[in-house]
mmCIF file of N, CA, C and O in Angstrom:
data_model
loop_
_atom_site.group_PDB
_atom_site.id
_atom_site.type_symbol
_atom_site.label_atom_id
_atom_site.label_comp_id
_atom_site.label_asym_id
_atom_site.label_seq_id
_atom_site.Cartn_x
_atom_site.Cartn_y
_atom_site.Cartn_z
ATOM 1 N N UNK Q 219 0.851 -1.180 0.000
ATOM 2 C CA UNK Q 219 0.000 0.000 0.000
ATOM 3 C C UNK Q 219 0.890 1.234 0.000
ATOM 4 O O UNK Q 219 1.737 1.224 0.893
ATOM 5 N N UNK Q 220 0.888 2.182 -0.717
ATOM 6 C CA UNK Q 220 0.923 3.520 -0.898
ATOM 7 C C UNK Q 220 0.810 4.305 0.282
ATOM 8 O O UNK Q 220 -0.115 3.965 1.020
ATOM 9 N N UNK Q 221 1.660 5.481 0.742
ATOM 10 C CA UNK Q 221 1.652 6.550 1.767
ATOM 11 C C UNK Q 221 0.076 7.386 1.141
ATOM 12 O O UNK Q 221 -0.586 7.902 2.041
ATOM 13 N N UNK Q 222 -0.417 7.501 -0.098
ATOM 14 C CA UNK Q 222 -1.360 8.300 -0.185
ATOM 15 C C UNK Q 222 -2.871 7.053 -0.166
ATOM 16 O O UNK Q 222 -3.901 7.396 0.414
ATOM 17 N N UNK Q 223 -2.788 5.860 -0.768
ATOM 18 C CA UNK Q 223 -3.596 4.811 0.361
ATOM 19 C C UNK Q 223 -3.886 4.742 1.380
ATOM 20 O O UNK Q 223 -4.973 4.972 1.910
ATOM 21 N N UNK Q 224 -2.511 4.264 1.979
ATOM 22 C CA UNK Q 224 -3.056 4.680 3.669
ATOM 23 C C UNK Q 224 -3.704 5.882 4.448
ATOM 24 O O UNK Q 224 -4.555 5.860 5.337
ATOM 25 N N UNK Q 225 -2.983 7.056 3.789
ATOM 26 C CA UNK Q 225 -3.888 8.582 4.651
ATOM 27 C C UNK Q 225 -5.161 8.423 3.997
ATOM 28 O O UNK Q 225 -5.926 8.577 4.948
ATOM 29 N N UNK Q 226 -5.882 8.215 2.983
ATOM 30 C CA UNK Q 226 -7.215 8.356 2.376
ATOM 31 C C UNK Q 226 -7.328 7.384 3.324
ATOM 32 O O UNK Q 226 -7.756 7.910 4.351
ATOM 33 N N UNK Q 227 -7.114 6.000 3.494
ATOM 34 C CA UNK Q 227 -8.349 5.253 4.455
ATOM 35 C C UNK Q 227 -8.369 5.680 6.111
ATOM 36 O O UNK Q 227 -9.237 5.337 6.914
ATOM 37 N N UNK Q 228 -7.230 6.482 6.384
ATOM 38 C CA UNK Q 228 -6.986 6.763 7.712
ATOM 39 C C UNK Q 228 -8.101 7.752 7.844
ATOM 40 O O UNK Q 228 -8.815 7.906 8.835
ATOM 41 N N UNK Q 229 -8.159 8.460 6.612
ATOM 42 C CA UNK Q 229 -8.936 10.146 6.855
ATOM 43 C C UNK Q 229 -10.118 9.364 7.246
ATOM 44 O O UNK Q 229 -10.487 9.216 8.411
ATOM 45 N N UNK Q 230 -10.907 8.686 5.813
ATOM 46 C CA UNK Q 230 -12.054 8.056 5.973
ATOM 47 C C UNK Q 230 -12.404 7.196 7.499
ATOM 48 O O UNK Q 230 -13.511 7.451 7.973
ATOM 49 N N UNK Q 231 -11.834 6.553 8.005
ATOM 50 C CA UNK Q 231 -11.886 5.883 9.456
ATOM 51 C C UNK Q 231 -12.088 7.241 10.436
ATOM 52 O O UNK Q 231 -13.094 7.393 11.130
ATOM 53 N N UNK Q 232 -11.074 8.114 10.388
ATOM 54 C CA UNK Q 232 -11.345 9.446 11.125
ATOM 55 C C UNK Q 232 -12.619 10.146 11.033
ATOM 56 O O UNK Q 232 -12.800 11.112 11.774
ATOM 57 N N UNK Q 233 -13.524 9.780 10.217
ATOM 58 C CA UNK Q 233 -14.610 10.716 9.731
ATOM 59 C C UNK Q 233 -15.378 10.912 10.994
ATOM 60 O O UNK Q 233 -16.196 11.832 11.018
ATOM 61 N N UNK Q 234 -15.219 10.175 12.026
ATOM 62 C CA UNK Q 234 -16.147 10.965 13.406
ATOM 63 C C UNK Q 234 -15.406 12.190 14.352
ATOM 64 O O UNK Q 234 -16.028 12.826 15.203
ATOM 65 N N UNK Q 235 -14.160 12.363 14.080
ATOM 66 C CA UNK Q 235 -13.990 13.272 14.372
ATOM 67 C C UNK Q 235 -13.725 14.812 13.984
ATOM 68 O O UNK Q 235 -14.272 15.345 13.018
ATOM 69 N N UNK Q 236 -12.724 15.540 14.942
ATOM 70 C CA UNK Q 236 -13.628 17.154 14.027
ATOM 71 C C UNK Q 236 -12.802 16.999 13.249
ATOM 72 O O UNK Q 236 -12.107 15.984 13.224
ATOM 73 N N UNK Q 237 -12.639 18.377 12.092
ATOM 74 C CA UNK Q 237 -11.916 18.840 10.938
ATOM 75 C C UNK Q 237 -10.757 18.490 11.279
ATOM 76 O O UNK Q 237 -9.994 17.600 10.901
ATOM 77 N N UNK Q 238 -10.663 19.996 12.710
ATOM 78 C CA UNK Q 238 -9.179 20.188 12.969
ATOM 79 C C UNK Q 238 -8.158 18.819 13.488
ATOM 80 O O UNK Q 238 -6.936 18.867 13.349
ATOM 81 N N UNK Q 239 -8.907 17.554 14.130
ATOM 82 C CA UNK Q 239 -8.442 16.759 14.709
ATOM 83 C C UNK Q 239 -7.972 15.551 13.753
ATOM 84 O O UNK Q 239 -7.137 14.734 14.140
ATOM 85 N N UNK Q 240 -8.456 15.506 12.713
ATOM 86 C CA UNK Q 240 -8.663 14.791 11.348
ATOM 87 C C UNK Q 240 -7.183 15.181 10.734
ATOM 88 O O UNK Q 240 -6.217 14.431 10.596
ATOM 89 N N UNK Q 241 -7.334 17.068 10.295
ATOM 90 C CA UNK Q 241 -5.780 17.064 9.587
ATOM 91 C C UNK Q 241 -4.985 17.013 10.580
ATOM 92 O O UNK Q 241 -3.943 16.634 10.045
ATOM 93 N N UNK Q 242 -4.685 17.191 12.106
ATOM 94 C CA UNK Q 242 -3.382 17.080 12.740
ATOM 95 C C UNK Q 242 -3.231 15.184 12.606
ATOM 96 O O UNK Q 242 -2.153 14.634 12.381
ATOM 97 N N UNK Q 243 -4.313 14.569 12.768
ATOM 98 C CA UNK Q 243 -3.819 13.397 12.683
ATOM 99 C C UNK Q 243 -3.406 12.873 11.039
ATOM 100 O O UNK Q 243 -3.170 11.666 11.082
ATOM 101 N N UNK Q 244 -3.314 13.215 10.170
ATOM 102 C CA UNK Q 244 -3.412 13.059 8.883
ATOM 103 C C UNK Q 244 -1.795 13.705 8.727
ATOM 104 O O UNK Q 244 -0.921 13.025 8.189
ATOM 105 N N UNK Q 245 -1.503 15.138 9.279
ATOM 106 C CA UNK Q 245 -0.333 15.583 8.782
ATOM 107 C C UNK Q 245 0.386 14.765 8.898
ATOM 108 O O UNK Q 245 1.126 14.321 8.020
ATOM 109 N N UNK Q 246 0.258 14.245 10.554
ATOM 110 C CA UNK Q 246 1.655 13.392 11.560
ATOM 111 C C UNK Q 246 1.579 12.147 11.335
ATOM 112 O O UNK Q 246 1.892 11.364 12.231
ATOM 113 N N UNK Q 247 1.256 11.804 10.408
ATOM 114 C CA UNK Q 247 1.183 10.370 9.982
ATOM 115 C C UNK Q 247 2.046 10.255 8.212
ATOM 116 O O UNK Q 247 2.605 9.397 7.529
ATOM 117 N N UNK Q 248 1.703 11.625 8.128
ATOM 118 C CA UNK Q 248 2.275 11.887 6.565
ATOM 119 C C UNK Q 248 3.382 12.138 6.958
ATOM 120 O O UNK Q 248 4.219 11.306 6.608
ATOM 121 N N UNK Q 249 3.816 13.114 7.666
ATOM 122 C CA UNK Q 249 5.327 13.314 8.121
ATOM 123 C C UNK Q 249 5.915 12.038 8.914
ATOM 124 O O UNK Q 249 7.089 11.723 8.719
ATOM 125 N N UNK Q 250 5.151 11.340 9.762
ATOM 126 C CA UNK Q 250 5.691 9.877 9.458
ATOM 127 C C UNK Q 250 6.678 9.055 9.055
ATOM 128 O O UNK Q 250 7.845 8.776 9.334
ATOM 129 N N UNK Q 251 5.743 8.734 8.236
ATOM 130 C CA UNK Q 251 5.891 7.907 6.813
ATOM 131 C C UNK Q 251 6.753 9.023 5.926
ATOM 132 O O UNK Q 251 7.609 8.342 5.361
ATOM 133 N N UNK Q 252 6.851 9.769 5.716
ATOM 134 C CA UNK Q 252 7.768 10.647 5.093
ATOM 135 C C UNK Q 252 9.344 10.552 5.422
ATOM 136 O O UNK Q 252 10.202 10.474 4.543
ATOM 137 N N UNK Q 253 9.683 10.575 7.203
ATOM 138 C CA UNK Q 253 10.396 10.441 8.161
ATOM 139 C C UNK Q 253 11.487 8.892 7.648
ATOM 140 O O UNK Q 253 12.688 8.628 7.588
ATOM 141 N N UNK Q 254 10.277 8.253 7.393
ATOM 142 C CA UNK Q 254 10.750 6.930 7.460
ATOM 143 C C UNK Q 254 11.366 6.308 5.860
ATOM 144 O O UNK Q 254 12.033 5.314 5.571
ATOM 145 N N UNK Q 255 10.730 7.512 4.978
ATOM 146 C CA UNK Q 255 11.021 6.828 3.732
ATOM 147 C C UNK Q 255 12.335 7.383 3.107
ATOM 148 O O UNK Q 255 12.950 6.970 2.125
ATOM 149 N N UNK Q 256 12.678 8.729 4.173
ATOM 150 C CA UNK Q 256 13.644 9.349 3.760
ATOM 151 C C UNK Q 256 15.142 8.278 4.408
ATOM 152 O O UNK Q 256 16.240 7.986 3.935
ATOM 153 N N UNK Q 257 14.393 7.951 5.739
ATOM 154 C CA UNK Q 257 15.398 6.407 6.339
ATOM 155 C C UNK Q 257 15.676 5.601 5.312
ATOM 156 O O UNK Q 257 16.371 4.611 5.539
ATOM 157 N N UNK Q 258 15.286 5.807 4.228
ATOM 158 C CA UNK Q 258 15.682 4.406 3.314
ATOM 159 C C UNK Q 258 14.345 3.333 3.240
ATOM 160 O O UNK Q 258 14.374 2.311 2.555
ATOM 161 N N UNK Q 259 13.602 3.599 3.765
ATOM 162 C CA UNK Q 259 12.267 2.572 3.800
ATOM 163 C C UNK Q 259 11.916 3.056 2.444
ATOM 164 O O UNK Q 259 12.525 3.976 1.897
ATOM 165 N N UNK Q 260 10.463 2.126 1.669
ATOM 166 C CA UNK Q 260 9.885 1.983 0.452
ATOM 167 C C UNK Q 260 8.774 2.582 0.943
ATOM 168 O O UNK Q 260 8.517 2.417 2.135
ATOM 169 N N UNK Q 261 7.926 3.373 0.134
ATOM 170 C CA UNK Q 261 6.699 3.863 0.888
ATOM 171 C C UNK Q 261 5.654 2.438 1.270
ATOM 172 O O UNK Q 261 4.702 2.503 2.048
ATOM 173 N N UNK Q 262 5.953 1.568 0.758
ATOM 174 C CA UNK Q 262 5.236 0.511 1.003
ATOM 175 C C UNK Q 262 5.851 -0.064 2.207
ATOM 176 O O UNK Q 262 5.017 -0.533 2.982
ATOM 177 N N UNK Q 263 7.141 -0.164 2.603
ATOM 178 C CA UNK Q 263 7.597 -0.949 3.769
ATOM 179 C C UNK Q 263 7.103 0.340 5.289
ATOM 180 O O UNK Q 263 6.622 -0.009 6.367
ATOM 181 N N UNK Q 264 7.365 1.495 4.946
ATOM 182 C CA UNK Q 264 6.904 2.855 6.026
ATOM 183 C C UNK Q 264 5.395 2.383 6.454
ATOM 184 O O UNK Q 264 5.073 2.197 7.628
ATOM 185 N N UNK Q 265 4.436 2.203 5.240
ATOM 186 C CA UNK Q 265 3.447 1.688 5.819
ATOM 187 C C UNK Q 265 3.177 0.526 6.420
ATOM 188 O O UNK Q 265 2.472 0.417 7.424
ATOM 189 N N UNK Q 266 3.733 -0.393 5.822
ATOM 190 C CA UNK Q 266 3.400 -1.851 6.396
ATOM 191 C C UNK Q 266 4.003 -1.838 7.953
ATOM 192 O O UNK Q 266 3.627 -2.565 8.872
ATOM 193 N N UNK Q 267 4.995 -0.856 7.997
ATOM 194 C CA UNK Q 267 5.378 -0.793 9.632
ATOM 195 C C UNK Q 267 4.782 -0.267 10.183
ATOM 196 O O UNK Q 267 5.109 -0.437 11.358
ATOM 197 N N UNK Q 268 3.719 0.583 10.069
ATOM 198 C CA UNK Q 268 2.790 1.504 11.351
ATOM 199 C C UNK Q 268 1.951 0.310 11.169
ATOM 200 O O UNK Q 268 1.725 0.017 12.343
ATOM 201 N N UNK Q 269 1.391 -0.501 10.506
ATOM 202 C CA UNK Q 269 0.177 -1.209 10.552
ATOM 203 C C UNK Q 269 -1.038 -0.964 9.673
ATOM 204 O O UNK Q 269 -0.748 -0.314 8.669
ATOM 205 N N UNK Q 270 -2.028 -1.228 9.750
ATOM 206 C CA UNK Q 270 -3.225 -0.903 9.659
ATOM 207 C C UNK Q 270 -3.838 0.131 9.843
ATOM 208 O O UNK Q 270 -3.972 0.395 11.038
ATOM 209 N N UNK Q 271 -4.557 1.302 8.703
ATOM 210 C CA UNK Q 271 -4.831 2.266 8.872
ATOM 211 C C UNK Q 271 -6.278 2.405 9.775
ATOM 212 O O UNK Q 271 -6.447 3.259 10.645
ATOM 213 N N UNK Q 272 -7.407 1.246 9.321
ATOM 214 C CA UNK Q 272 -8.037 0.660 10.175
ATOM 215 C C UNK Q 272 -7.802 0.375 11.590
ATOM 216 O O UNK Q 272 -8.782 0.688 12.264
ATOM 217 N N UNK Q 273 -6.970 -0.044 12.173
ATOM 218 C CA UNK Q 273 -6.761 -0.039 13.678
ATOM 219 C C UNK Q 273 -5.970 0.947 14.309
ATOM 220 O O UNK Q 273 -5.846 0.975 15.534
ATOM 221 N N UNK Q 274 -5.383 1.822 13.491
ATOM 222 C CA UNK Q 274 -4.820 3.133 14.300
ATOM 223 C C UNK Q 274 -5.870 4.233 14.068
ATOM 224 O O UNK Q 274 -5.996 5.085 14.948
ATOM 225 N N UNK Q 275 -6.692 4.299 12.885
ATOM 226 C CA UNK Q 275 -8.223 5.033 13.445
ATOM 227 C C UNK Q 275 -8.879 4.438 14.461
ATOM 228 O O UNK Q 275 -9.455 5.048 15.362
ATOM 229 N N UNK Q 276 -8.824 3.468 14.366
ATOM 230 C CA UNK Q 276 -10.144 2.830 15.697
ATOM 231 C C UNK Q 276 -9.426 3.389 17.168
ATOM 232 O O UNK Q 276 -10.079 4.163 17.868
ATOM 233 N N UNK Q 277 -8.281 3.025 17.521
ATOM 234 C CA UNK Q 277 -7.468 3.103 18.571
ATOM 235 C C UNK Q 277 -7.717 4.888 18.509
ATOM 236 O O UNK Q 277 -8.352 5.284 19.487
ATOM 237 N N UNK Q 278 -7.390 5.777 17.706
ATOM 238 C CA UNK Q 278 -7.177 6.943 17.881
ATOM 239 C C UNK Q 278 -8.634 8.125 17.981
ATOM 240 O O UNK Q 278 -8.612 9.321 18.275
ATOM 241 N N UNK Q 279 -9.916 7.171 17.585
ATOM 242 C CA UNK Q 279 -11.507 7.263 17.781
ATOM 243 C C UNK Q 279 -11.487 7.083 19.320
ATOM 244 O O UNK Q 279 -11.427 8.069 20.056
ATOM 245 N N UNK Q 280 -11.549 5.533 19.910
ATOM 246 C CA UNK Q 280 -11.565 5.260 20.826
ATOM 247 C C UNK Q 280 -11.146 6.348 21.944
ATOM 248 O O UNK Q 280 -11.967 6.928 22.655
ATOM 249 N N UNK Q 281 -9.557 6.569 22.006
ATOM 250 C CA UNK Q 281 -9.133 7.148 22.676
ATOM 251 C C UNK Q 281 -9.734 9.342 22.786
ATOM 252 O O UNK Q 281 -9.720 10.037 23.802
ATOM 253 N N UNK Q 282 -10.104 9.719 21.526
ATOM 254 C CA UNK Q 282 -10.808 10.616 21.427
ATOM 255 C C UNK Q 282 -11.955 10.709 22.117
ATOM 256 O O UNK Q 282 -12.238 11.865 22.431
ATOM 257 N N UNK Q 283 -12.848 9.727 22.520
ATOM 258 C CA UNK Q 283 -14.468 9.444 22.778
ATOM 259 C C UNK Q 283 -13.757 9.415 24.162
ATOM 260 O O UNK Q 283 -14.198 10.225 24.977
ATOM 261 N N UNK Q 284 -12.829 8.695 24.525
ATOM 262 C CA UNK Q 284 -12.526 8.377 26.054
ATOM 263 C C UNK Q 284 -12.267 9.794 27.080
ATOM 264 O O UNK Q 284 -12.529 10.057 28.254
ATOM 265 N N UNK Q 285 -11.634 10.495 25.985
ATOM 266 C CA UNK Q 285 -11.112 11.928 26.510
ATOM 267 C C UNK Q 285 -12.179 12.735 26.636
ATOM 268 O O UNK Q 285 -12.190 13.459 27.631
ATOM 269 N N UNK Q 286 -13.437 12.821 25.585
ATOM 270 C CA UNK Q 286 -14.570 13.507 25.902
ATOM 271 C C UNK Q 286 -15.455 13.458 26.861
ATOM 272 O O UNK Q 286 -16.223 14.383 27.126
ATOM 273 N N UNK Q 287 -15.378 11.739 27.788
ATOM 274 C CA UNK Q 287 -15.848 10.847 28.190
ATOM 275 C C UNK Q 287 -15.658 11.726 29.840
ATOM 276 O O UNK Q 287 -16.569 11.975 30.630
ATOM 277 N N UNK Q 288 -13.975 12.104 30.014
ATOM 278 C CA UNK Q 288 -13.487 12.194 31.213
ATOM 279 C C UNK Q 288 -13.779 14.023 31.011
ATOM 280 O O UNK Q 288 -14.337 14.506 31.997
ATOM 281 N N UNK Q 289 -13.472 15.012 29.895
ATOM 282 C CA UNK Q 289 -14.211 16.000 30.091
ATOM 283 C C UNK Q 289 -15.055 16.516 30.723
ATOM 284 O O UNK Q 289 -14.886 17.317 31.642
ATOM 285 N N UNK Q 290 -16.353 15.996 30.177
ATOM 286 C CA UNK Q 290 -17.693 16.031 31.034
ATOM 287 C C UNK Q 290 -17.937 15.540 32.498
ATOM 288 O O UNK Q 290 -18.534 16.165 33.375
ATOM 289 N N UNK Q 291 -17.236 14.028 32.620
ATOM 290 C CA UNK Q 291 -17.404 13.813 33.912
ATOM 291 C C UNK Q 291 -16.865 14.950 35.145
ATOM 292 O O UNK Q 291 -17.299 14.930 36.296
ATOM 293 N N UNK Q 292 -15.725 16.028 34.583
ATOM 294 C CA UNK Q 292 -15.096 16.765 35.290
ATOM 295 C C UNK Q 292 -15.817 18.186 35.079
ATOM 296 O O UNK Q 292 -15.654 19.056 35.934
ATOM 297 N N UNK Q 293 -16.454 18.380 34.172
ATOM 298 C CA UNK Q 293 -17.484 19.421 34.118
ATOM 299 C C UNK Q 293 -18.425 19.379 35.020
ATOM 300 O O UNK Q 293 -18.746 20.360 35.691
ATOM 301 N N UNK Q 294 -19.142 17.821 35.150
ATOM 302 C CA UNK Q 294 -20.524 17.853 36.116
ATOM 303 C C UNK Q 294 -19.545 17.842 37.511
ATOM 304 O O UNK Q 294 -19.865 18.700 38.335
ATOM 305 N N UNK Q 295 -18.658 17.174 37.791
ATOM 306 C CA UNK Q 295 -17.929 17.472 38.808
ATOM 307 C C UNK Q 295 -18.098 18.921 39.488
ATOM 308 O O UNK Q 295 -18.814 19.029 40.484
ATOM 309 N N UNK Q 296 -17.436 20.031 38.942
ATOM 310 C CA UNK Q 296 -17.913 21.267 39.066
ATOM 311 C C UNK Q 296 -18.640 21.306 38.821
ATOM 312 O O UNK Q 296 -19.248 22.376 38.860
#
């Protein structure tokens, strides 16, 4: 898979969150993989080493919902 494969399915998996949270996670994944290809990696080997664009959206959803989760609880707190 392609560095511009993987960010299109990453974006798409991201689609529940906001704009702004979408491109910071989109840049730093491009700079990445960018990072890594300038190491001498293939854009195909940069990706196959982060994994699955599918499970680092889910993981990075998850953890978004979790943070909103503890927000509020500290809002009704006060």
């Amino acid at each position: 898979m392609t560095k511009s494969e993987f960010l299109i399915i990453l974006e798409k998996e991201l689609k529940s969150l906001t704009v702004e949270e979408r491109n910071k996670t989109i840049t730093y994944y491009s700079e990445l993989i960018s990072d890594m290809i300038e190491s001498g990696l293939t854009q195909e080997e940069a990706v196959e080493k982060l994994g699955k664009a599918e499970d680092i959206a889910k993981e990075i959803v998850d953890a978004a919902r979790e943070n909103k989760r503890e927000r509020r609880k500290i809002l009704l707190i006060r």
